[in-house]
Coordinates of C-alpha atoms and ligand atoms in Angstrom, one line a residue:
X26 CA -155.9 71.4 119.0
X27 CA -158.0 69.1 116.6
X28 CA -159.1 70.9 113.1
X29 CA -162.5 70.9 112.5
X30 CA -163.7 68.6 109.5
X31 CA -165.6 71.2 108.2
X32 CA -166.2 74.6 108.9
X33 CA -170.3 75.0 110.3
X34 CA -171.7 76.8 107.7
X35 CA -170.9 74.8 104.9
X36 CA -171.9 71.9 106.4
X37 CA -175.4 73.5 107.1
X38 CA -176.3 73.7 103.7
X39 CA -174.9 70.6 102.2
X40 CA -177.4 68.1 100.8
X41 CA -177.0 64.5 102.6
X42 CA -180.1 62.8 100.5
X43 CA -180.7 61.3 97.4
X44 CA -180.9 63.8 94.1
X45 CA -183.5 62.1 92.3
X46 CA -186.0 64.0 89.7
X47 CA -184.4 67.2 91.3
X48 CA -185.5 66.9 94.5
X49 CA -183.5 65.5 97.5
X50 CA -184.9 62.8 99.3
X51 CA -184.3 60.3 102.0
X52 CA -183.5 56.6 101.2
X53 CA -186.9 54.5 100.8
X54 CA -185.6 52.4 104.0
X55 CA -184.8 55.7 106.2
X56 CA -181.2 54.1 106.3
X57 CA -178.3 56.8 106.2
X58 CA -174.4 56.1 106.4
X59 CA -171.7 57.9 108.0
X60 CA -169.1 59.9 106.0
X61 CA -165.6 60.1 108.1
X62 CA -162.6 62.4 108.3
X63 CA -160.1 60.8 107.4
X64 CA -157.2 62.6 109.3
X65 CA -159.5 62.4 112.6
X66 CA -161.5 59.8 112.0
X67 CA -164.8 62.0 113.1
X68 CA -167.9 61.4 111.7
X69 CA -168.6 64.6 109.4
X70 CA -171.8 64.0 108.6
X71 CA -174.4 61.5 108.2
X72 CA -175.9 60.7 104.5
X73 CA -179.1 58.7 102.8
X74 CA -178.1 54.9 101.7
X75 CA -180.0 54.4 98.8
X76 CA -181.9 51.4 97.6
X77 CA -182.3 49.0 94.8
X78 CA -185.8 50.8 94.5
X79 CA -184.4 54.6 95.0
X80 CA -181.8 53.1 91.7
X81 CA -184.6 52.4 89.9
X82 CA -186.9 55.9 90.7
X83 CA -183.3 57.4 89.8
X84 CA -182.9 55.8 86.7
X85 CA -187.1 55.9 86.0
X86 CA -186.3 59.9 86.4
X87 CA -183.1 60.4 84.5
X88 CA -185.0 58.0 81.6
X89 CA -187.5 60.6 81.0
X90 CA -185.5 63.5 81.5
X91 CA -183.7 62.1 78.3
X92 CA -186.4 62.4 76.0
X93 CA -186.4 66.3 76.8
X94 CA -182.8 67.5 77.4
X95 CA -182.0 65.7 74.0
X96 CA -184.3 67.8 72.1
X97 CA -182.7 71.1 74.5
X98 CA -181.1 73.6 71.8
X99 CA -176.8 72.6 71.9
X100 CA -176.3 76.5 72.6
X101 CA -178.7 76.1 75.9
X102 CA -177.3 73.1 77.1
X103 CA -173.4 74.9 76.6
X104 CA -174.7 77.9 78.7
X105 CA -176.6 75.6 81.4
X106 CA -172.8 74.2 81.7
X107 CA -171.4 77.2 81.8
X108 CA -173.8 78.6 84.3
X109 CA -172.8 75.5 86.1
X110 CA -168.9 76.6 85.9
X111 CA -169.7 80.0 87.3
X112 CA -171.1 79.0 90.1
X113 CA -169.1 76.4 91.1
X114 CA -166.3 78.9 90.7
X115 CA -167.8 81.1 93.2
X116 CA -168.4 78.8 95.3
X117 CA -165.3 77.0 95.2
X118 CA -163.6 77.5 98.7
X119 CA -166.4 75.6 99.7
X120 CA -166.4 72.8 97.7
X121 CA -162.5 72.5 98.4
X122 CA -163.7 72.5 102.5
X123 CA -165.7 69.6 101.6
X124 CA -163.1 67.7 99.3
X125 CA -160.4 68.1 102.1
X126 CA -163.3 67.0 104.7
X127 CA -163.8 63.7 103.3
X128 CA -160.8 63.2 101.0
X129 CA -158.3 64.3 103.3
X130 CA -155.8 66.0 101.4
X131 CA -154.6 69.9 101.8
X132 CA -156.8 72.3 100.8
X133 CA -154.4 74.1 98.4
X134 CA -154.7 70.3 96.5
X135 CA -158.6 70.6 97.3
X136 CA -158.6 73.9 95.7
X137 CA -156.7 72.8 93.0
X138 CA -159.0 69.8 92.2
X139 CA -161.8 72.2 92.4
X140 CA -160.7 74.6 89.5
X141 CA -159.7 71.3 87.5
X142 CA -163.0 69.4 88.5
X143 CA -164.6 72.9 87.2
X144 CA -162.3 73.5 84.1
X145 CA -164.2 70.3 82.6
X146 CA -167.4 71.8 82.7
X147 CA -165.9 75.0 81.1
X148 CA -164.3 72.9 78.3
X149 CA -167.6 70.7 77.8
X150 CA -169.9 74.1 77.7
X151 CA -167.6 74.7 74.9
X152 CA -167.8 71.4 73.1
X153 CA -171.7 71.5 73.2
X154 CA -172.0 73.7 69.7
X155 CA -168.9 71.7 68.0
X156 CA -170.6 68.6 67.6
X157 CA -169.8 68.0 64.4
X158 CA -171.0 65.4 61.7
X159 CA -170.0 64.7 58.1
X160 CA -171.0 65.1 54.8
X161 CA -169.2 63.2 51.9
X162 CA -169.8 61.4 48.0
X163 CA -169.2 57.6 48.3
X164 CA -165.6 56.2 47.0
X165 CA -168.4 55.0 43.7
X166 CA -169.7 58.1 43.4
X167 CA -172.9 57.0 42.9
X168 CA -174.6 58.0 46.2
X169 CA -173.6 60.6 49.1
X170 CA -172.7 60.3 52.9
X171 CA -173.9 62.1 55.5
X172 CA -172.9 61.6 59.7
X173 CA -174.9 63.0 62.3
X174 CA -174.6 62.5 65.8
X175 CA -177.5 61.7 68.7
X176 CA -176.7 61.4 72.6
X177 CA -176.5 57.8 73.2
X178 CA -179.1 58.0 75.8
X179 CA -179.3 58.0 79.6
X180 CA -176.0 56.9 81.3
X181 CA -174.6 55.8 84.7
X182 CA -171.1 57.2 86.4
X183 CA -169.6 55.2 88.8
X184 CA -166.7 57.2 90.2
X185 CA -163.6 56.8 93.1
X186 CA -162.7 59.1 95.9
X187 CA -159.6 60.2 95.0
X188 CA -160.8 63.0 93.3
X189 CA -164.8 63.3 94.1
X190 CA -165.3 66.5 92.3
X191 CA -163.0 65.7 88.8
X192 CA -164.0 62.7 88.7
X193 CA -167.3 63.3 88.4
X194 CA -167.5 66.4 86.2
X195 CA -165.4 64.3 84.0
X196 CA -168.1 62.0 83.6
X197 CA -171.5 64.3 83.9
X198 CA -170.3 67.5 81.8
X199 CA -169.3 65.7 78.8
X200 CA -173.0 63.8 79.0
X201 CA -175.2 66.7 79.6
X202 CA -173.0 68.3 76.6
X203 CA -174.1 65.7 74.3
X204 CA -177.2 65.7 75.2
X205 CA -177.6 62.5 78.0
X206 CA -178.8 62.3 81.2
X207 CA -177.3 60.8 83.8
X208 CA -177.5 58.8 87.4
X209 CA -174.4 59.0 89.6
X210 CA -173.0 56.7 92.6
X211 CA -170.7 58.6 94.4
X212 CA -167.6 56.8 96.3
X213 CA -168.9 55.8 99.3
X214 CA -166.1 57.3 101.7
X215 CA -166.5 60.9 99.5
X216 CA -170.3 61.4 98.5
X217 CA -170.2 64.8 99.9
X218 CA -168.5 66.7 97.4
X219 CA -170.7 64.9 94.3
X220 CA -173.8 66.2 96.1
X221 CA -172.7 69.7 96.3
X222 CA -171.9 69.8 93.0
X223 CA -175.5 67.9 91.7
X224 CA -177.1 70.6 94.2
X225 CA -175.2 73.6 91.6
X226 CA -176.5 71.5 88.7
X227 CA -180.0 71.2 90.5
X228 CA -180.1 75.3 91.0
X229 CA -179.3 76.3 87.7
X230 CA -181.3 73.3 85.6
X231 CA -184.2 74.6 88.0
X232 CA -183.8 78.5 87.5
X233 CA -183.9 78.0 83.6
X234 CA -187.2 75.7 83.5
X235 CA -184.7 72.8 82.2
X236 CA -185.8 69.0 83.4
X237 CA -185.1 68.3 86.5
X238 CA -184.0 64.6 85.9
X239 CA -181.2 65.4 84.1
X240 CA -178.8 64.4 87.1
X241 CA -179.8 61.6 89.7
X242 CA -177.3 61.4 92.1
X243 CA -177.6 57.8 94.5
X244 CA -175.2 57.6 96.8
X245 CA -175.0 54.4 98.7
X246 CA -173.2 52.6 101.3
X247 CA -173.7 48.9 99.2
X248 CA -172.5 50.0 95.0
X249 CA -173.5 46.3 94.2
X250 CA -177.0 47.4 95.5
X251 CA -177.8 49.9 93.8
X252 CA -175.5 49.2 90.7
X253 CA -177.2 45.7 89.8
X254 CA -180.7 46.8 89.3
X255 CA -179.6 49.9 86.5
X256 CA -177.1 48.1 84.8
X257 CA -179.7 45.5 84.1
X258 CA -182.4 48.0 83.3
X259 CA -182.5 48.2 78.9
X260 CA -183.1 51.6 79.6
X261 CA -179.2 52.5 80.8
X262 CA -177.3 52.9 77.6
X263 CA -173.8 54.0 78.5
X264 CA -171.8 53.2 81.8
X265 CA -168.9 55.1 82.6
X266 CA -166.4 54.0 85.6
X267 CA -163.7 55.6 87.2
X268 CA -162.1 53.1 89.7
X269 CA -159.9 50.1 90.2
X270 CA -159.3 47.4 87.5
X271 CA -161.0 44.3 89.5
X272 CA -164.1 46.6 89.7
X273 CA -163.8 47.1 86.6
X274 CA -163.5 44.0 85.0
X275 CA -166.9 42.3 86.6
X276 CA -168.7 45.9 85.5
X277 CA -167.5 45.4 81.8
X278 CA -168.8 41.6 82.4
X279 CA -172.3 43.1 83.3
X280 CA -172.2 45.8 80.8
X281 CA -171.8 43.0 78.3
X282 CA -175.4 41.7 78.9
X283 CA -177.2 45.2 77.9
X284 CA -174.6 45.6 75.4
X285 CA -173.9 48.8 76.8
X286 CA -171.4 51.5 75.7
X287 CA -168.6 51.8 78.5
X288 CA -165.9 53.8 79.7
X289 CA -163.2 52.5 81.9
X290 CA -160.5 54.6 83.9
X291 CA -158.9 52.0 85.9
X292 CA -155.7 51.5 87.9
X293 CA -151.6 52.3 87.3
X294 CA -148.7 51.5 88.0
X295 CA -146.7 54.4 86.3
X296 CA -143.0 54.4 85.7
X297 CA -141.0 57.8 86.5
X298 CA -138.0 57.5 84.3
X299 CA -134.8 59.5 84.8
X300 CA -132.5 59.0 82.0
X301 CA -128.3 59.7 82.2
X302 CA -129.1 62.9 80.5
X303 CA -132.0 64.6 82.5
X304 CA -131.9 67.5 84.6
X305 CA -131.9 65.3 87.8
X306 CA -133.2 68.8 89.8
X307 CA -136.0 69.1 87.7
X308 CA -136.8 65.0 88.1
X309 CA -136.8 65.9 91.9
X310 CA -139.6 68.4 91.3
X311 CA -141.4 66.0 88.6
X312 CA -141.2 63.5 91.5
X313 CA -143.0 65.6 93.7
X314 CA -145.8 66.4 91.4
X315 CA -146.5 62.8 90.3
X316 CA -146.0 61.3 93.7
X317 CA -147.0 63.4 96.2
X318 CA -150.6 64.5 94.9
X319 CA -153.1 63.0 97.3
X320 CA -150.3 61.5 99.2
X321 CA -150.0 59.3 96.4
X322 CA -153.1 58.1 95.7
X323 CA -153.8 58.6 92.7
X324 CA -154.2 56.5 89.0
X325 CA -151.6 58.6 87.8
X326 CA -149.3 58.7 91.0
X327 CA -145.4 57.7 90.0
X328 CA -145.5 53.8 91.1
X329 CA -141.8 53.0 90.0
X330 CA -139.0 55.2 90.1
X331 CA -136.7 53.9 87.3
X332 CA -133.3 55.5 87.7
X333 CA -129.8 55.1 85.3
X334 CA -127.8 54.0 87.8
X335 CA -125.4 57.2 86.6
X336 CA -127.5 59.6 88.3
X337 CA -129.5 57.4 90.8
X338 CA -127.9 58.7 94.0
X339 CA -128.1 62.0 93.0
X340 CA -132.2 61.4 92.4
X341 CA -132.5 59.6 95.5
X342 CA -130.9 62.3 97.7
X343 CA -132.9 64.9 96.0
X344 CA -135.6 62.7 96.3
X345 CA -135.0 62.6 99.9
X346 CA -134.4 66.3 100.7
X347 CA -137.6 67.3 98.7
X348 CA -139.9 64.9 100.8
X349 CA -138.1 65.7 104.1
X350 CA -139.4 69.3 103.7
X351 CA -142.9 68.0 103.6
X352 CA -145.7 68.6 106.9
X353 CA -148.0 65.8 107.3
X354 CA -150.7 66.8 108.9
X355 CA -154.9 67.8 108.7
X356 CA -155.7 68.9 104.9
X357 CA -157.7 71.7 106.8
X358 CA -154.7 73.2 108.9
X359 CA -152.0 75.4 107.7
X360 CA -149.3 74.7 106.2
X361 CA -150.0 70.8 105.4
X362 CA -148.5 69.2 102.4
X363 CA -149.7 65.7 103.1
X364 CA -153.0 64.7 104.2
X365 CA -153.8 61.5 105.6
X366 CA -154.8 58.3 103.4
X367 CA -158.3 57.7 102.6
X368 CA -158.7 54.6 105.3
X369 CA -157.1 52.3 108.1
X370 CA -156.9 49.5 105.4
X371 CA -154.9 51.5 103.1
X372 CA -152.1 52.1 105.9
X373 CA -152.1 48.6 106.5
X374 CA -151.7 48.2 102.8
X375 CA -148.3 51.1 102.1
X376 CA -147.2 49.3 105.6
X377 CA -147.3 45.6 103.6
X378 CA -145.6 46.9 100.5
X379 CA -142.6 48.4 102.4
X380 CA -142.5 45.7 104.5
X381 CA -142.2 43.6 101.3
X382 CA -139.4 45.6 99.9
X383 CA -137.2 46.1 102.8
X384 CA -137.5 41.7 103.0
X385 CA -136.2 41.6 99.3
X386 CA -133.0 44.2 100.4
X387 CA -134.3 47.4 100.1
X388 CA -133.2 50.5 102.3
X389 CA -135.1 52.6 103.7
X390 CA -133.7 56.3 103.0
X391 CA -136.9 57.9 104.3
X392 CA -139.7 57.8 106.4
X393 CA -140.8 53.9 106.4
X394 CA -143.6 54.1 109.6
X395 CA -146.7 55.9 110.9
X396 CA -146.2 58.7 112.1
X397 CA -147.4 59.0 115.8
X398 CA -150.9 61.2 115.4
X399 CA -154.7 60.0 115.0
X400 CA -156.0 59.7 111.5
X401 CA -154.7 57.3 108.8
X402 CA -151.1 58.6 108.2
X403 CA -148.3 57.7 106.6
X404 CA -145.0 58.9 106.1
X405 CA -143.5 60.1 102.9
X406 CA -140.8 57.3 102.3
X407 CA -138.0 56.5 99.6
X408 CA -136.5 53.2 99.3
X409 CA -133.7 52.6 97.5
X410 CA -132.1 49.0 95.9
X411 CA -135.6 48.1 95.5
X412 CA -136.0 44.5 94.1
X413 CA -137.7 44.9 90.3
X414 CA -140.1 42.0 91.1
X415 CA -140.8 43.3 94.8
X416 CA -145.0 43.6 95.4
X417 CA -144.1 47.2 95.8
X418 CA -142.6 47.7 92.1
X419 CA -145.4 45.5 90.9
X420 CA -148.4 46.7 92.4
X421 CA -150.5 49.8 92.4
X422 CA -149.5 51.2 96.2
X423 CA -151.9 54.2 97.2
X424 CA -149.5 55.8 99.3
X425 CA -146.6 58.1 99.7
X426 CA -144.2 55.7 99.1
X427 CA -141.1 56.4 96.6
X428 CA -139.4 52.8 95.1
X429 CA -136.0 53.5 93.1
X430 CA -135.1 51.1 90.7
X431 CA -131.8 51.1 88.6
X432 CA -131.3 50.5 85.2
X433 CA -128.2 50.8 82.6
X434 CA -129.5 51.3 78.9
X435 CA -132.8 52.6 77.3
X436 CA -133.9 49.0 76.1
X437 CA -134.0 48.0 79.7
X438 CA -135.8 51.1 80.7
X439 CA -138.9 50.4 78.5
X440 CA -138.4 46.6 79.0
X441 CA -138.9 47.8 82.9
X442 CA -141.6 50.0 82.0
X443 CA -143.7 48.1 79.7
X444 CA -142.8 45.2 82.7
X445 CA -146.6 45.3 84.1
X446 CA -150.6 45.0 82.8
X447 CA -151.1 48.3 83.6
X448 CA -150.6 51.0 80.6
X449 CA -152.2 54.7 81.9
X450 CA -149.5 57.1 82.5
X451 CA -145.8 57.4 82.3
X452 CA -143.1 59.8 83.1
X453 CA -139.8 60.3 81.9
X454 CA -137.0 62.7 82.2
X455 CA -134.8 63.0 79.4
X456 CA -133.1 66.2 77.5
X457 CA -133.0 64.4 74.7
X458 CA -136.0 65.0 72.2
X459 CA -135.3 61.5 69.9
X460 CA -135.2 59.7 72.9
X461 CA -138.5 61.4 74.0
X462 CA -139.9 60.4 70.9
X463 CA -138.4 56.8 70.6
X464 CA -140.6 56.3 74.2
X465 CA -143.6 57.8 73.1
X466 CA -143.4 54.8 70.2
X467 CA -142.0 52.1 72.7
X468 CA -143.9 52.9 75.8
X469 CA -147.0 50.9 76.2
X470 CA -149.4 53.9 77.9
X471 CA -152.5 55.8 77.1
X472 CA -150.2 59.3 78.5
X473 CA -146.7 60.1 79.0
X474 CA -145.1 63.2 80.5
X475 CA -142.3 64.4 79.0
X476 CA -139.9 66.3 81.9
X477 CA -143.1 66.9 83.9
X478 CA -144.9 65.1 86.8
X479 CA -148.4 66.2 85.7
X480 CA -150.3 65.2 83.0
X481 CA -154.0 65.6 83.1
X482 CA -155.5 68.0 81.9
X483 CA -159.5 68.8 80.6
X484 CA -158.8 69.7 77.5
X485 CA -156.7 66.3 76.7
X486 CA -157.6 63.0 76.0
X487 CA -157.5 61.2 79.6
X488 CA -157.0 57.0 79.6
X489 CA -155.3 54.4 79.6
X490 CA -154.2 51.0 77.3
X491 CA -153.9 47.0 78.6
X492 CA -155.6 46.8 81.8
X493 CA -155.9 50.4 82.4
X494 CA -159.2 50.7 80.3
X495 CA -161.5 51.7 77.4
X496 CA -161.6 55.3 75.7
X497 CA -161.0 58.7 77.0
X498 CA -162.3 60.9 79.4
X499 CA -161.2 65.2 78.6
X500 CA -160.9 66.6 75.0
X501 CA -163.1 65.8 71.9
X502 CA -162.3 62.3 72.8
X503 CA -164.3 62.7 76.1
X504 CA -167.6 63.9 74.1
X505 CA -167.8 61.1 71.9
X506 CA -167.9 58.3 74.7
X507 CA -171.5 59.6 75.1
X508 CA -172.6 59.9 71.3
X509 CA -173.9 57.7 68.5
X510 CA -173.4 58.4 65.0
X511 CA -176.0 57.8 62.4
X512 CA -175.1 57.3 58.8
X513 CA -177.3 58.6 56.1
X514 CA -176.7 56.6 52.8
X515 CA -178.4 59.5 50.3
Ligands
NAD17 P1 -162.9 50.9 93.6 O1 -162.9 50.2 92.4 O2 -162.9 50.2 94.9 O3 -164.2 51.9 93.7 C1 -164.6 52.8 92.7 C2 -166.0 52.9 92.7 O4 -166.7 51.7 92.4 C3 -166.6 53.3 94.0 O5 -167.7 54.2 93.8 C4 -167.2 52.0 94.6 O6 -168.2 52.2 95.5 C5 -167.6 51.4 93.3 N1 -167.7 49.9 93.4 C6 -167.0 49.0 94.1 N2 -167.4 47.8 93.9 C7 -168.4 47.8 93.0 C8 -169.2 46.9 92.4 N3 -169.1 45.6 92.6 N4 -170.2 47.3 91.5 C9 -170.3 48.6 91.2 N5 -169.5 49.6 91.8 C10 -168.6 49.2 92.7 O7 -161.7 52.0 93.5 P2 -161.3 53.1 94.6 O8 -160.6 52.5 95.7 O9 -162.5 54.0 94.9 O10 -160.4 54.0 93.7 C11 -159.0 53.7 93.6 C12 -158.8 53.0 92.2 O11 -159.3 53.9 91.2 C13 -157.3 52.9 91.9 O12 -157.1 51.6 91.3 C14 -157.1 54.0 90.9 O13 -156.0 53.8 90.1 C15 -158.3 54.1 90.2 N6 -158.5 55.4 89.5 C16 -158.4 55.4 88.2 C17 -158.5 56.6 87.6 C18 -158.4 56.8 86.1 O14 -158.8 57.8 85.5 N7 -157.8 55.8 85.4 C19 -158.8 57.8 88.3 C20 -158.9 57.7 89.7 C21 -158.8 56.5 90.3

């Protein structure tokens, strides 16, 4: 029996147009593209494919929203926001139907993303009254300081479907807390979840007589399209992307002709370490957690299990007991603990990478194929022996693929670690707190889990160092990537 992508009344009242000056619209051009199910591959819905010129009237309408919601009291905007959070918490077994729709992955994961996708709004409705500023005398004395702080003006979120709902109230929560506005371009393969969430923000801006152009929300089925015209408009003042580091790279190269503030969450390729000394049960568990999430595709998924080769079969073996236990299967159905990946090419691309290792010597302990069912699936795998230079332990691989790599002394484990251009996230299991420490100085990374598989969290600064990006997304940190400080010389 096939499970429905989404259940009929939810999909009745989701918005499949373009959010611009609070209304939804059709494209200019009438065009619409389809949004899939990824563990059918069934055409959920249909949705508007906006423009150059629907960018523009999207930008046009977040630009003049600006000059109003920046002047909107800090203790209105924090309960717009929260307002915001409530709903979306009442309404969230519907918003983790549409995640698992188009995303794919289990609805308890949905769910999950849902309440953490929401606990950013919460946090930012809190931030909105602590914006602080500073007041000081001047080293000579002669004069006094003061710091104030002013929304740096209306902003553009470019965000990844891995997560479609955290990733983007990562993004707009922390702007409308400051005091921006802001146009958003959806994932292509997930624009869904982004426009149920914009119709939340549309409700409640509406039902308090707030602008309606605060949020512009442009999905599209070209991001070049509609991404060229606003990042060359003088108007866009901050950019914010969520996505892969080659993306990445040619928006910061645009960005640099408006001189525009940016954030960048790019790629990983996060080490797991299990020292001689860790509790190799709870490294099993850890494993799970930073592996499995998404069916491991995610910028903070474990990429490279780096065992001591003292406890390495013992890891492995847990390793392969814990993912035996898994259910692939529909997000929707019960019982699933791994969904599908996102699209045919990312199969093709797990399928390379083992390929790849098994060449260079590895074994395959686990899984290691498709499994035989419709949808884009892949089996939860551990490979053992894996080469340290294979494509598998180098690359970023989207999938739910476990590479274990041994090593003999701590030096080697950070050399290992460090090993790559990537710096966002990295794990290690250890019960000793010095050591702990010793990584936090050693390891190059923007996070690092100590004995625990999860990191992220609203309320901390989220990011990465080398070519894993620029600032922080979550925390204080989060609030002043869309702020400019004034300096008073008194
Ligand atoms: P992607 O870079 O292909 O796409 C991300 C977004 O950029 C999408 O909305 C896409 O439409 C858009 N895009 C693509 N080309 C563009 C262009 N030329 N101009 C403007 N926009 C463009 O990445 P993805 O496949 O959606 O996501 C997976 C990647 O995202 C992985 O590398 C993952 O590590 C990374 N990611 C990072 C974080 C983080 O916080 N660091 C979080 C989630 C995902």
């Amino acid at each position: 029996m096939s499970t429905p992508p989404l259940p009929r009344e939810v999909l009745a009242q989701l918005p499949t147009g373009l959010l611009v000056d609070g209304q939804w619209r059709p494209s200019s051009t009438g065009a619409t593209f389809a949004v899939e199910d990824p563990a059918t591959t069934e055409v959920v819905t249909e949705v508007a494919d906006a423009s150059a010129d629907d960018a523009l009237a999207a930008l046009d309408a977040t630009s003049r929203a600006f000059e109003e919601w920046r002047a909107v009291a800090p203790r209105e905007r924090a309960e717009t926001l929260r307002a915001v959070f409530d709903r979306m918490t009442a309404r969230a077994e519907e918003l983790a139907a549409v995640v698992t729709a188009e995303g794919g992955k289990p609805l308890a994961e949905a769910r999950a993303e849902v309440a953490y996708g929401a606990e950013y709004v919460r946090w930012y409705s809190e931030q909105a009254v602590r914006i602080d500023g500073l007041a000081r005398r001047a080293p000579a004395g002669t004069n006094h300081q003061v710091v104030m702080h002013k929304p740096v003006g209306p902003a553009y979120a470019i965000t990844p479907w891995n997560f479609p709902i955290a990733m983007a109230t990562r993004k707009i929560a922390p702007a409308l807390a400051a005091g921006c506005t802001m146009v958003v371009k959806p994932a292509q393969l997930t624009p869904l979840t982004t426009a149920f969430f914009a119709e939340i923000v549309r409700e409640v801006l509406a039902e308090r007589g707030l602008p309606a152009g605060v949020l512009a929300v442009v999905p599209s089925s070209s991001a070049r399209r509609v991404s060229e015209p606003i990042l060359a408009d003088p108007r866009l003042r901050k950019l914010s992307f969520t996505g892969s580091t080659e993306v990445g790279r040619s928006l910061l190269k645009s960005a640099a002709d408006g001189i525009l503030r940016t954030s960048m969450e790019l790629g990983g390729n996060a080490p797991f370490l299990v020292f001689e000394d860790a509790d190799v049960e709870a490294a099993v568990q850890g494993a799970l957690a930073a592996k499995m999430r998404n069916a491991g595709q995610t910028c903070v998924a474990a990429n490279r299990f780096l065992v001591h080769s003292a406890v390495a079969e013992d890891f492995a073996a847990g390793l392969v007991a814990a993912f035996g236990k898994l259910v692939v299967g529909h997000g929707a159905a019960e019982g699933t603990s791994v969904g599908p990946l996102i699209e045919a090419a990312a199969v093709d691309k797990v399928e390379e990478l083992v390929a790849a290792a098994v060449d260079r010597g590895a074994s395959v302990r686990l899984g290691g194929e498709r499994p035989d069912r419709r949808g884009y699936f892949y089996s939860p795998t551990v490979l053992t022996g894996v080469d340290r230079e294979a494509p598998t332990v180098t690359e970023e691989i989207f999938g739910p693929v476990a590479p274990i790599v041994t090593f003999d002394t701590e030096a080697e484990a950070i050399e290992l670690a460090n090993g790559t251009e990537y710096g966002l996230v990295a794990y290690a299991f250890t019960r000793d707190v010095n050591r702990a420490f010793r990584l936090a100085e050693a390891i190059e990374t923007g996070m690092l889990g100590i004995n625990r598989g999860m990191v992220s969290d609203a309320s901390a600064p989220f990011g990465g160092v080398k070519s894993s990006g620029l600032g922080r997304e979550g925390g204080e940190a989060g609030l002043e990537e869309y702020l400019d400080s004034i300096y008073l010389a008194i």
